[in-house]
Amino acid sequence: MSIAAEQLPAPRRFDLSARAVAAARHHLLTLFAILALVYLLLPIAVVVAFSFNDPVGRFNFTWGSFTLDNWANPFGFPDLRGAVVLSLEIAALSSIAATILGTLIALALVRYHFRGRGATNLLIFLPMASPEIVMGSSLLTLFLNYSIPLGFATILIAHIMFNISYVVVTVRARLAGHDRHLEEAAMDLFATPWATFYRVTLPLIAPGVLAAGLLAFALSVDDFVITYLVSGSDQTFPLFVWGAARVAVPPQINVIGTMVFAAALVLMFLNIAFQWRRSPKGAA
Amino acid sequence: MNFFHRHRALVPYLLLLPGLAWLALFFVVPMYYLGYTSLQAGDLFSGYTFAWAWDNYSDAFTLYRGHFIRSLEYAGVATLAAFLISYPLAYWIAFRGGRWKNFLLLLVIAPFFVTYLIRTLAWKTILADQGFVVDALRTLHLVGEDGRLLATTTAVVAGITYNFLPFMALPLYVSLEQIDKRLIEAAQDLYASRVKAFLRVTFPLSLPGVFAGTLLTFIPAAGDFINAELLGTPRQLMIGNVIQSQFKEVANYPQAAALSFVLMAGIVIAVLLYARAVGSERVTAGTAA
Amino acid sequence: GGDGIEGQETTTGEAAGTTTVSQELADQLVIANWTFYIDINEKTKKRPTLEQFKRDTGVSVRYIEEVNDNEEWFGKYQAQLKAGDDIGRDIVVLSDWMVARMIKLGYLQKKDKSAIPNEENLQDALKSPGWDPNRDYSLPWQSGLTGIAYNKKTIGKVTTMDQLLTDPKLKGKVTFLTEMPDTMGLLIAAQGGDPENVTDEAFDSAISALQDAVDSGQIRRFTGNDYVEDLASGNVWAAMAWSGDVAAGIDNPNIEFTVVDTGSHIWTDNMLIPNGGDVFTASTFMNYVYDPVKAAQIAAYIYYVTPVKGAEDQIAQFDETAVGNPLIFPTEEMLSKTFIFDADAADKAEYKEKFQAVIGA
Amino acid sequence: MAVEERSETGRVTRGREVADIRLERVTKRFDDVVAVDDVSLAIERGSFFALLGPSGCGKTTTLRMIGGFEEPTGGAIFLGDADVTGLPPYKRDVNTVFQSYALFPHLSIFENVAFGLRRRGQRGDPLKRRVEEMLELVALPGLGKRKPGQLSGGQQQRVALARALVNSPQVLLLDEPLGALDLKLRKQMQLELKRIQNDVGITFVHVTHDQEEAMTMADQIAVMNAGRIEQLGSPDELYERPRTAFVASFLGASNLLRGRAAGEGVVRLEDGTEVRVPAAALAGRTGPVAVGIRPEKIRLAAGESNMLEGVIAERSYIGVSTQYIAQTGTGSITVYAQNTDHGPSGLAAGDRVTLSWSPESTFVVDALEEERR
Amino acid sequence: MAVEERSETGRVTRGREVADIRLERVTKRFDDVVAVDDVSLAIERGSFFALLGPSGCGKTTTLRMIGGFEEPTGGAIFLGDADVTGLPPYKRDVNTVFQSYALFPHLSIFENVAFGLRRRGQRGDPLKRRVEEMLELVALPGLGKRKPGQLSGGQQQRVALARALVNSPQVLLLDEPLGALDLKLRKQMQLELKRIQNDVGITFVHVTHDQEEAMTMADQIAVMNAGRIEQLGSPDELYERPRTAFVASFLGASNLLRGRAAGEGVVRLEDGTEVRVPAAALAGRTGPVAVGIRPEKIRLAAGESNMLEGVIAERSYIGVSTQYIAQTGTGSITVYAQNTDHGPSGLAAGDRVTLSWSPESTFVVDALEEERR
Ligand SMILES: Nc1ncnc2c1ncn2[C@@H]1O[C@H](COP(=O)(O)OP(=O)(O)OP(=O)(O)O)[C@@H](O)[C@H]1O
Ligand SMILES: Nc1ncnc2c1ncn2[C@@H]1O[C@H](COP(=O)(O)OP(=O)(O)OP(=O)(O)O)[C@@H](O)[C@H]1O
Ligand SMILES: [Mg+2]
Ligand SMILES: [Mg+2]
């Protein structure tokens, strides 16, 4: 029946005006989206640009001239190094702790049926739905009431607290995508509960846990409000920026900001590439 | 190991225990102390003691009503603006992004990776009275000769919008992305034009994302103080500024706690109502992308 | 500490002879101070005075520019100080009225006077303030004037408070200070009141003028040191300002500082030793900067009024132009236009509340 | 037989006044895949037409081009007499029942069904009556208030049907509408679909990869393979006279025996046995061919003119019939014997049997390499 | 018939030495749902046992209790002679093929198959040989390096099978292992599963809701309904002698006619017709009953001792056979006639016919309210 023949590009008619309108609409949306992206990225461009600024005078917000000095000497500003180091310490510790605690909760939520799910979900959700200023101030009142000295420990406590929820949500999303029967299959194949956990569960959730850990790390590095309230005399990087903002923001801050941004981008890219590699069809 | 098998019902609780205990200890208990502190009376020199000092609350409502209202206004407008900006953007990425989806999404959340304060300071640079944006607007006569952007309500709201935009865009994207494209085809099959198909099908189906995004934008926006501090004037100060200064500058802890408590209570009530209506798991699901 | 001036070598130096533990120098001294309040080498970002101190004594200094506003600083550490915790600072520099409060609250330690023979160089006028008659706790760091800084290119000359409050050309281009004694002192004086003995009426009338200026949008912000940035960037054309900032902090020849004819505030910031600080090392440092040469070196850089006698004679070696500069060595004529703000009023809760309500936070 | 005259392939010229849908040399290319390859097709008004084929053969793509969801790369599509090639879906008088139903989850059943009517401006009582009528037709009265999520698979399927039918389209397109249902429900819905088509009398184009479904429901079936139509005809024509091995094996089980044409109506198998076939079936073929016999047409006894000797290798009971696999000189042959009597009957593994079948039950296709797995 | 003695429900005492799995009065309750209700069951060593039933009847739950993934609320489970009721899955010599396969996505095919062996301490060459042997058995040699995501559904299914079989369990549990496959692949895998079971000779317990699948594959079938076993027996026994209307209609089509017992081996239908049934089938019943006849057992002609007059209402061609629906005095009756000859045969709609069938082809079940839809 099907006659093997050359494809004759049969004449096609279409409504020209309708097409023009459709095309315009199509591109209108694209244009808008691109403008929105510009809006999102403009400040970042400014941050990056001014990391190369050689400011006239003390203030890094009018363009002086191009220089690499700031990059050559990113910590060339008193106390900046200490603040960055403290931020990284807090972020590392809090993200590790929150990742462990949050992953356990996510495991329970996804893999088990138990009474009190609703309450648990609520408790997970509330910190995400609370203004930071309230969380920070309530923690501060707690610490004040018990005369707990403010500093490293209190910052760490707060960061773990607000990171847990994000970890739970991230890991849960990852876990929910997996077959509930995988662990049963492992047990069926003579794996003890412990073997089941580290041979099956852990490898499966590892990407999600990693993602959650990175998210927690990022949130921790970025947090200002809560830290500001519970930090006492210790100074994290955002607090340093806050202090500097009231006086003169040195270009080194832009350098650090750019570095953090670049590092995060690289990690995200790796993550996307990793996902692509795992699912050859490219469906991430 | 047999213990776990035999007491399987216990396992979830053992998993939950450490994390939830942490949240209970450092999220729930502090809320109690916030309430407790808010009823204290005294002054800096003699110290504050518990005294059922309800006047902290009446002060919160009388002295700072303006700040509360302003916070809600700004957060509302910023939420709306974030919605109007991010909906087309999320739609575009979800439906037109193709293989670039992940990359475009990355661009949307990219601002997250530059410290909040640095981002806001960058806006200060961009919007400066002598900056190129204002210059351009002046040339276009969109602002007057001595008009400005920085230190205006516009700047504060724009800053809030900007800073919380990803919170709106992400859930929107997730919900749009999840829409079965065949539903839109089905609508077109049933004589709905593109616009109608959007209004009757796409938009209603993206509502969970709209709700989640609204919540996740509005709540932090209502408690924000950085944008008002850096981009505004005393006339733009929000309740967040009051709370932080009462805590950190005036050291009037009871007053600050009462203000926090009112803010929190209002938000919790709203969230609970909302979570009840939509389902808490669905609300939180919006945040995972 | 900052940038590689960490000291590891053990202390030798002049204090070695004394034996008691408290007479031993610590490895590190932590100083919390206001911004732009010490000499700095713009190239190396190192601070010559502190470098020398380290060379001379072996004590490295961690110098933190964290004071932007007395209240803010106090609020940050109040909880810890109250609890008796070590806030990790050996010296902090705060204004007179705040010192009074800190003494009253018992947050301070007495200086080791035996380690400060140079205290005799203190200007006589400053030797016995009401709140610390024997200078047991405090030693002035610098004094300064609060006046008006303005951009003569954009606004011409601004010399009166009235102009700041009402000139329509300055709408949204003016900043005031968050320090109540500064802002309210100048306002009360401008309205003809006596800022050295504040009355409720005078205060209220000044407050309402301020409120009007806020409501009308005249005042852009209330600031600490940060007005400097706005002034330099052109966002602000006139600001209530501290004398030294303009001379040393802004590389813009168009920005000028002026005292206000109706009365400018003269104030003093003091070195203090908070609880938990190392008294002997702190006192050693105080002694060090009370050497007229060192004092001149600092003053030549920051352009505030130095409280150290003899510094004037030494300043030429650091900065020719500083010689006789009225900002560092105020003339009698200038001093006649100044007042010292009422110390009791400065810390009066009722006034503070009213002031806070106006500045909005 | 009345069959022969009904089939007509290639360019369809007859009956243009009754052809409801016409595809003329339609091709669809996705990047490097040719999903539909130069397909011409005419579907009669009021008929139940099935597109049958394995996964990925281009059925859905063909349907989507008719519906307007894809534009052909080449060729033209006509509905009635109008060329609709460039028209968007909402301007075509065609409705679709999607494989996944694609019910609007946020709308009630009533609103789902009313959707198309509302878009066309119908309101108020007439709309209400029409929708309820339609819900009745699909046997779902009173469920209008529910949401799709609250219905079972079969009910959802019927809603999807009602939603399409309510618009009284010229043509209804169904893309594997029963694919997601379980066997029992599926059978039931097949009957119901057929009933509804009888009632409303509009053209149904039904895509499926289930040959049983196609055969029970359709008047005409097009068997597609790799983007092309391999054969088009009525169910019995396709079943009894498949033109290719692909069609033969896609529509039910068949025994294909290799051989060579050996004169008028005779094929010699590889082991030398001669098989008689209808002269028309062999028409003009020479060289290697394959003869085909459906398992149910073979008797486990002598009696017909084609015969093979063999041994029963396997017997399995499948309810309606018993399936025997017999080992013969030309390979294993499957035979179905209907269980007309009570209890497992007759032969057991190891028994010798004679298989026989009539020449009329035999068809001939081109010899192919074995196509297994 | 050899059938009768084989079936035995309730407490199974016979053949304990060959019973591989024994459930004794097992009940499973989830909160307020009774998923499995007092089920007793014995499964012979080496047999292919099917659990058949509609969705939600408790099949999976039963299987999971055997596998150790759920603990029974009451009753006991024996594997061989050992009571395993409280034992965790990894201590049971039982392996499961999950409906969704549950292949470990992060492990290669080889490692998936090797998983169980490794857990039991096997290493090195023997392990390697064993795994490869098994991949050969399921016809997947050389794919060991791939990840599960890179295999097709049918291949994944076979990996799941290999992963379970490689451990040489006493019992293999299969939970709708073919549910996700398409029809053709499904048929093919059915054969393959059956072949493998023949080869390895271990006990298979197969859960399905597809009666055709159960009938082609299993030696014994338990038909479950609402947590209980309705009937247990061989496929032909269940098909030919269903004990309830549920079983009758769940295993293929059947005509059920209402009537009343009217003496030894006779049922009087509603319209007065008398139908002869095997005496044993009626055994002791009085009052309303229903008689059942399978469509393929009815002849479209007189000749058998049970007869009904009717008119052909509908005829549809389904390839292997033609389905007739005849209107009679007691309702419509479905008849299958195998298409043993070429072309559409015999009767058309409207023709009058006599339907007849033998008493042996008739079964009796309790009268029920109509169960439609
Ligand atoms: N949007 C598309 N982009 C690229 N290739 C496509 C697209 N849609 C379909 N194809 C390809 O075209 C071919 C035909 O697809 P089609 O969906 O028409 O098959 P089908 O016959 O409906 O199969 P199934 O029974 O699996 O639904 C397939 O090879 C498919 O991969
Ligand atoms: N974990 C559980 N909690 C509560 N109820 C359950 C649970 N598992 C099963 N059930 C209920 O028990 C009943 C039997 O379920 P089961 O999964 O055994 O059915 P099934 O026969 O396997 O059905 P299907 O063919 O759909 O898989 C159902 O009503 C189901 O809802
Ligand atoms: Mg398809
Ligand atoms: Mg099941």
CSV table of C-alpha atoms in Angstrom, one decimal, chain C residues 129-310:
chain,number,residue,atom,x,y,z
C,129,PRO,CA,34.6,64.1,84.3
C,130,GLY,CA,31.6,63.7,86.7
C,131,TRP,CA,31.0,60.0,86.0
C,132,ASP,CA,34.6,59.0,86.5
C,133,PRO,CA,36.2,61.7,88.6
C,134,ASN,CA,39.6,60.0,89.0
C,135,ARG,CA,39.7,58.4,85.6
C,136,ASP,CA,39.8,55.0,87.3
C,137,TYR,CA,38.1,53.3,84.4
C,138,SER,CA,38.5,55.4,81.4
C,139,LEU,CA,41.1,57.2,79.4
C,140,PRO,CA,40.1,59.5,76.4
C,141,TRP,CA,41.1,58.1,73.0
C,142,GLN,CA,40.1,61.1,70.9
C,143,SER,CA,37.7,64.0,71.1
C,144,GLY,CA,35.7,65.4,68.2
C,145,LEU,CA,33.2,67.8,67.0
C,146,THR,CA,29.8,67.1,65.6
C,147,GLY,CA,28.9,69.5,62.8
C,148,ILE,CA,27.7,69.5,59.3
C,149,ALA,CA,29.5,68.0,56.3
C,150,TYR,CA,28.3,69.1,52.9
C,151,ASN,CA,29.1,68.8,49.2
C,152,LYS,CA,29.8,72.3,48.1
C,153,LYS,CA,29.6,71.3,44.5
C,154,THR,CA,26.1,70.0,44.6
C,155,ILE,CA,24.5,72.2,47.3
C,156,GLY,CA,26.8,75.1,47.9
C,157,LYS,CA,27.2,76.0,51.6
C,158,VAL,CA,25.2,74.5,54.4
C,159,THR,CA,25.9,75.9,57.8
C,160,THR,CA,22.7,75.8,59.8
C,161,MET,CA,20.5,73.1,61.2
C,162,ASP,CA,17.5,74.8,59.7
C,163,GLN,CA,18.9,74.3,56.2
C,164,LEU,CA,19.4,70.6,56.9
C,165,LEU,CA,15.9,70.3,58.2
C,166,THR,CA,13.9,72.2,55.7
C,167,ASP,CA,15.9,73.2,52.6
C,168,PRO,CA,13.8,71.6,49.7
C,169,LYS,CA,17.0,71.2,47.6
C,170,LEU,CA,18.2,68.8,50.2
C,171,LYS,CA,15.1,66.7,50.4
C,172,GLY,CA,16.1,63.1,50.7
C,173,LYS,CA,19.7,64.1,50.6
C,174,VAL,CA,20.4,64.6,54.2
C,175,THR,CA,21.5,62.2,56.9
C,176,PHE,CA,21.4,62.6,60.7
C,177,LEU,CA,23.2,60.6,63.3
C,178,THR,CA,21.8,57.7,65.3
C,179,GLU,CA,23.7,59.0,68.3
C,180,MET,CA,21.1,60.8,70.3
C,181,PRO,CA,23.5,63.3,72.0
C,182,ASP,CA,24.7,64.4,68.6
C,183,THR,CA,21.5,64.8,66.8
C,184,MET,CA,19.4,66.1,69.7
C,185,GLY,CA,22.2,68.2,71.1
C,186,LEU,CA,22.6,70.1,67.8
C,187,LEU,CA,18.8,70.4,67.4
C,188,ILE,CA,18.2,71.7,70.9
C,189,ALA,CA,21.1,74.2,70.5
C,190,ALA,CA,19.7,75.3,67.1
C,191,GLN,CA,16.3,76.0,68.7
C,192,GLY,CA,18.0,78.1,71.4
C,193,GLY,CA,17.8,75.5,74.2
C,194,ASP,CA,20.6,74.4,76.4
C,195,PRO,CA,22.0,71.0,75.4
C,196,GLU,CA,24.2,70.9,78.5
C,197,ASN,CA,21.1,70.9,80.7
C,198,VAL,CA,18.3,69.4,78.7
C,199,THR,CA,14.7,70.2,79.7
C,200,ASP,CA,11.7,68.1,78.7
C,201,GLU,CA,10.3,71.0,76.7
C,202,ALA,CA,13.5,71.7,74.8
C,203,PHE,CA,13.8,68.0,74.1
C,204,ASP,CA,10.2,67.6,72.9
C,205,SER,CA,10.3,70.6,70.7
C,206,ALA,CA,13.5,69.4,69.0
C,207,ILE,CA,12.0,65.9,68.6
C,208,SER,CA,9.0,67.3,66.9
C,209,ALA,CA,11.2,69.3,64.5
C,210,LEU,CA,13.0,66.1,63.8
C,211,GLN,CA,9.8,64.2,63.3
C,212,ASP,CA,8.6,66.7,60.8
C,213,ALA,CA,11.8,66.3,58.8
C,214,VAL,CA,11.5,62.5,58.8
C,215,ASP,CA,7.8,62.7,57.8
C,216,SER,CA,8.5,65.1,55.0
C,217,GLY,CA,11.1,62.8,53.6
C,218,GLN,CA,13.8,65.4,54.2
C,219,ILE,CA,16.0,63.0,56.1
C,220,ARG,CA,17.2,60.1,54.1
C,221,ARG,CA,18.7,58.0,56.8
C,222,PHE,CA,20.0,58.0,60.4
C,223,THR,CA,23.5,56.7,60.4
C,224,GLY,CA,26.6,55.9,62.3
C,225,ASN,CA,29.9,56.2,60.5
C,226,ASP,CA,28.2,55.1,57.4
C,227,TYR,CA,27.2,58.6,56.3
C,228,VAL,CA,30.7,58.9,55.0
C,229,GLU,CA,29.9,56.4,52.2
C,230,ASP,CA,26.7,58.1,51.2
C,231,LEU,CA,28.4,61.5,51.2
C,232,ALA,CA,31.3,60.3,49.1
C,233,SER,CA,29.1,58.6,46.6
C,234,GLY,CA,26.9,61.6,46.1
C,235,ASN,CA,23.8,59.9,47.4
C,236,VAL,CA,23.8,62.4,50.2
C,237,TRP,CA,24.7,66.1,49.9
C,238,ALA,CA,24.7,67.2,53.4
C,239,ALA,CA,25.1,65.2,56.6
C,240,MET,CA,25.4,65.6,60.3
C,241,ALA,CA,29.0,64.6,60.6
C,242,TRP,CA,32.0,64.0,62.9
C,243,SER,CA,34.9,66.2,62.3
C,244,GLY,CA,37.7,63.7,61.7
C,245,ASP,CA,35.8,61.7,59.1
C,246,VAL,CA,35.6,64.5,56.6
C,247,ALA,CA,39.2,65.4,57.0
C,248,ALA,CA,40.6,61.9,56.8
C,249,GLY,CA,37.9,59.7,55.5
C,250,ILE,CA,36.7,61.3,52.3
C,251,ASP,CA,39.0,61.8,49.3
C,252,ASN,CA,36.7,64.4,47.8
C,253,PRO,CA,37.8,68.0,47.9
C,254,ASN,CA,34.2,69.1,47.5
C,255,ILE,CA,33.2,67.8,50.9
C,256,GLU,CA,33.6,70.3,53.6
C,257,PHE,CA,33.0,70.2,57.3
C,258,THR,CA,31.8,73.1,59.4
C,259,VAL,CA,30.8,73.7,63.0
C,260,VAL,CA,27.4,75.0,63.5
C,261,ASP,CA,27.1,78.5,64.7
C,262,THR,CA,24.2,77.7,67.0
C,263,GLY,CA,26.3,75.1,68.7
C,264,SER,CA,28.3,72.0,67.8
C,265,HIS,CA,28.7,69.0,70.0
C,266,ILE,CA,32.1,68.3,71.4
C,267,TRP,CA,32.5,64.8,72.7
C,268,THR,CA,35.1,62.4,73.9
C,269,ASP,CA,35.6,58.7,73.2
C,270,ASN,CA,37.3,56.7,75.9
C,271,MET,CA,39.4,53.6,76.1
C,272,LEU,CA,37.8,51.1,78.6
C,273,ILE,CA,38.6,47.7,79.8
C,274,PRO,CA,35.5,45.5,79.9
C,275,ASN,CA,35.2,42.6,82.3
C,276,GLY,CA,37.4,39.8,81.2
C,277,GLY,CA,39.9,42.0,79.5
C,278,ASP,CA,43.6,41.8,80.3
C,279,VAL,CA,44.1,44.9,82.5
C,280,PHE,CA,47.9,45.0,82.4
C,281,THR,CA,48.3,44.6,78.7
C,282,ALA,CA,45.5,47.1,78.1
C,283,SER,CA,47.0,49.6,80.4
C,284,THR,CA,50.3,49.1,78.7
C,285,PHE,CA,48.7,50.0,75.4
C,286,MET,CA,47.0,53.1,76.9
C,287,ASN,CA,50.4,54.2,78.1
C,288,TYR,CA,51.9,53.6,74.7
C,289,VAL,CA,49.4,55.8,72.8
C,290,TYR,CA,49.7,58.5,75.5
C,291,ASP,CA,53.3,59.1,74.3
C,292,PRO,CA,53.0,62.5,72.5
C,293,VAL,CA,54.8,61.1,69.4
C,294,LYS,CA,52.5,58.2,69.0
C,295,ALA,CA,49.5,60.4,69.7
C,296,ALA,CA,50.6,62.8,67.0
C,297,GLN,CA,51.1,60.0,64.6
C,298,ILE,CA,47.5,58.9,65.1
C,299,ALA,CA,46.1,62.4,65.1
C,300,ALA,CA,47.9,63.2,61.9
C,301,TYR,CA,46.1,60.5,60.2
C,302,ILE,CA,42.6,60.6,61.7
C,303,TYR,CA,42.3,64.3,62.2
C,304,TYR,CA,40.4,64.2,65.4
C,305,VAL,CA,41.1,66.3,68.5
C,306,THR,CA,43.8,64.6,70.4
C,307,PRO,CA,43.6,64.5,74.2
C,308,VAL,CA,47.4,64.2,74.6
C,309,LYS,CA,49.4,67.2,75.6
C,310,GLY,CA,52.5,67.7,73.5
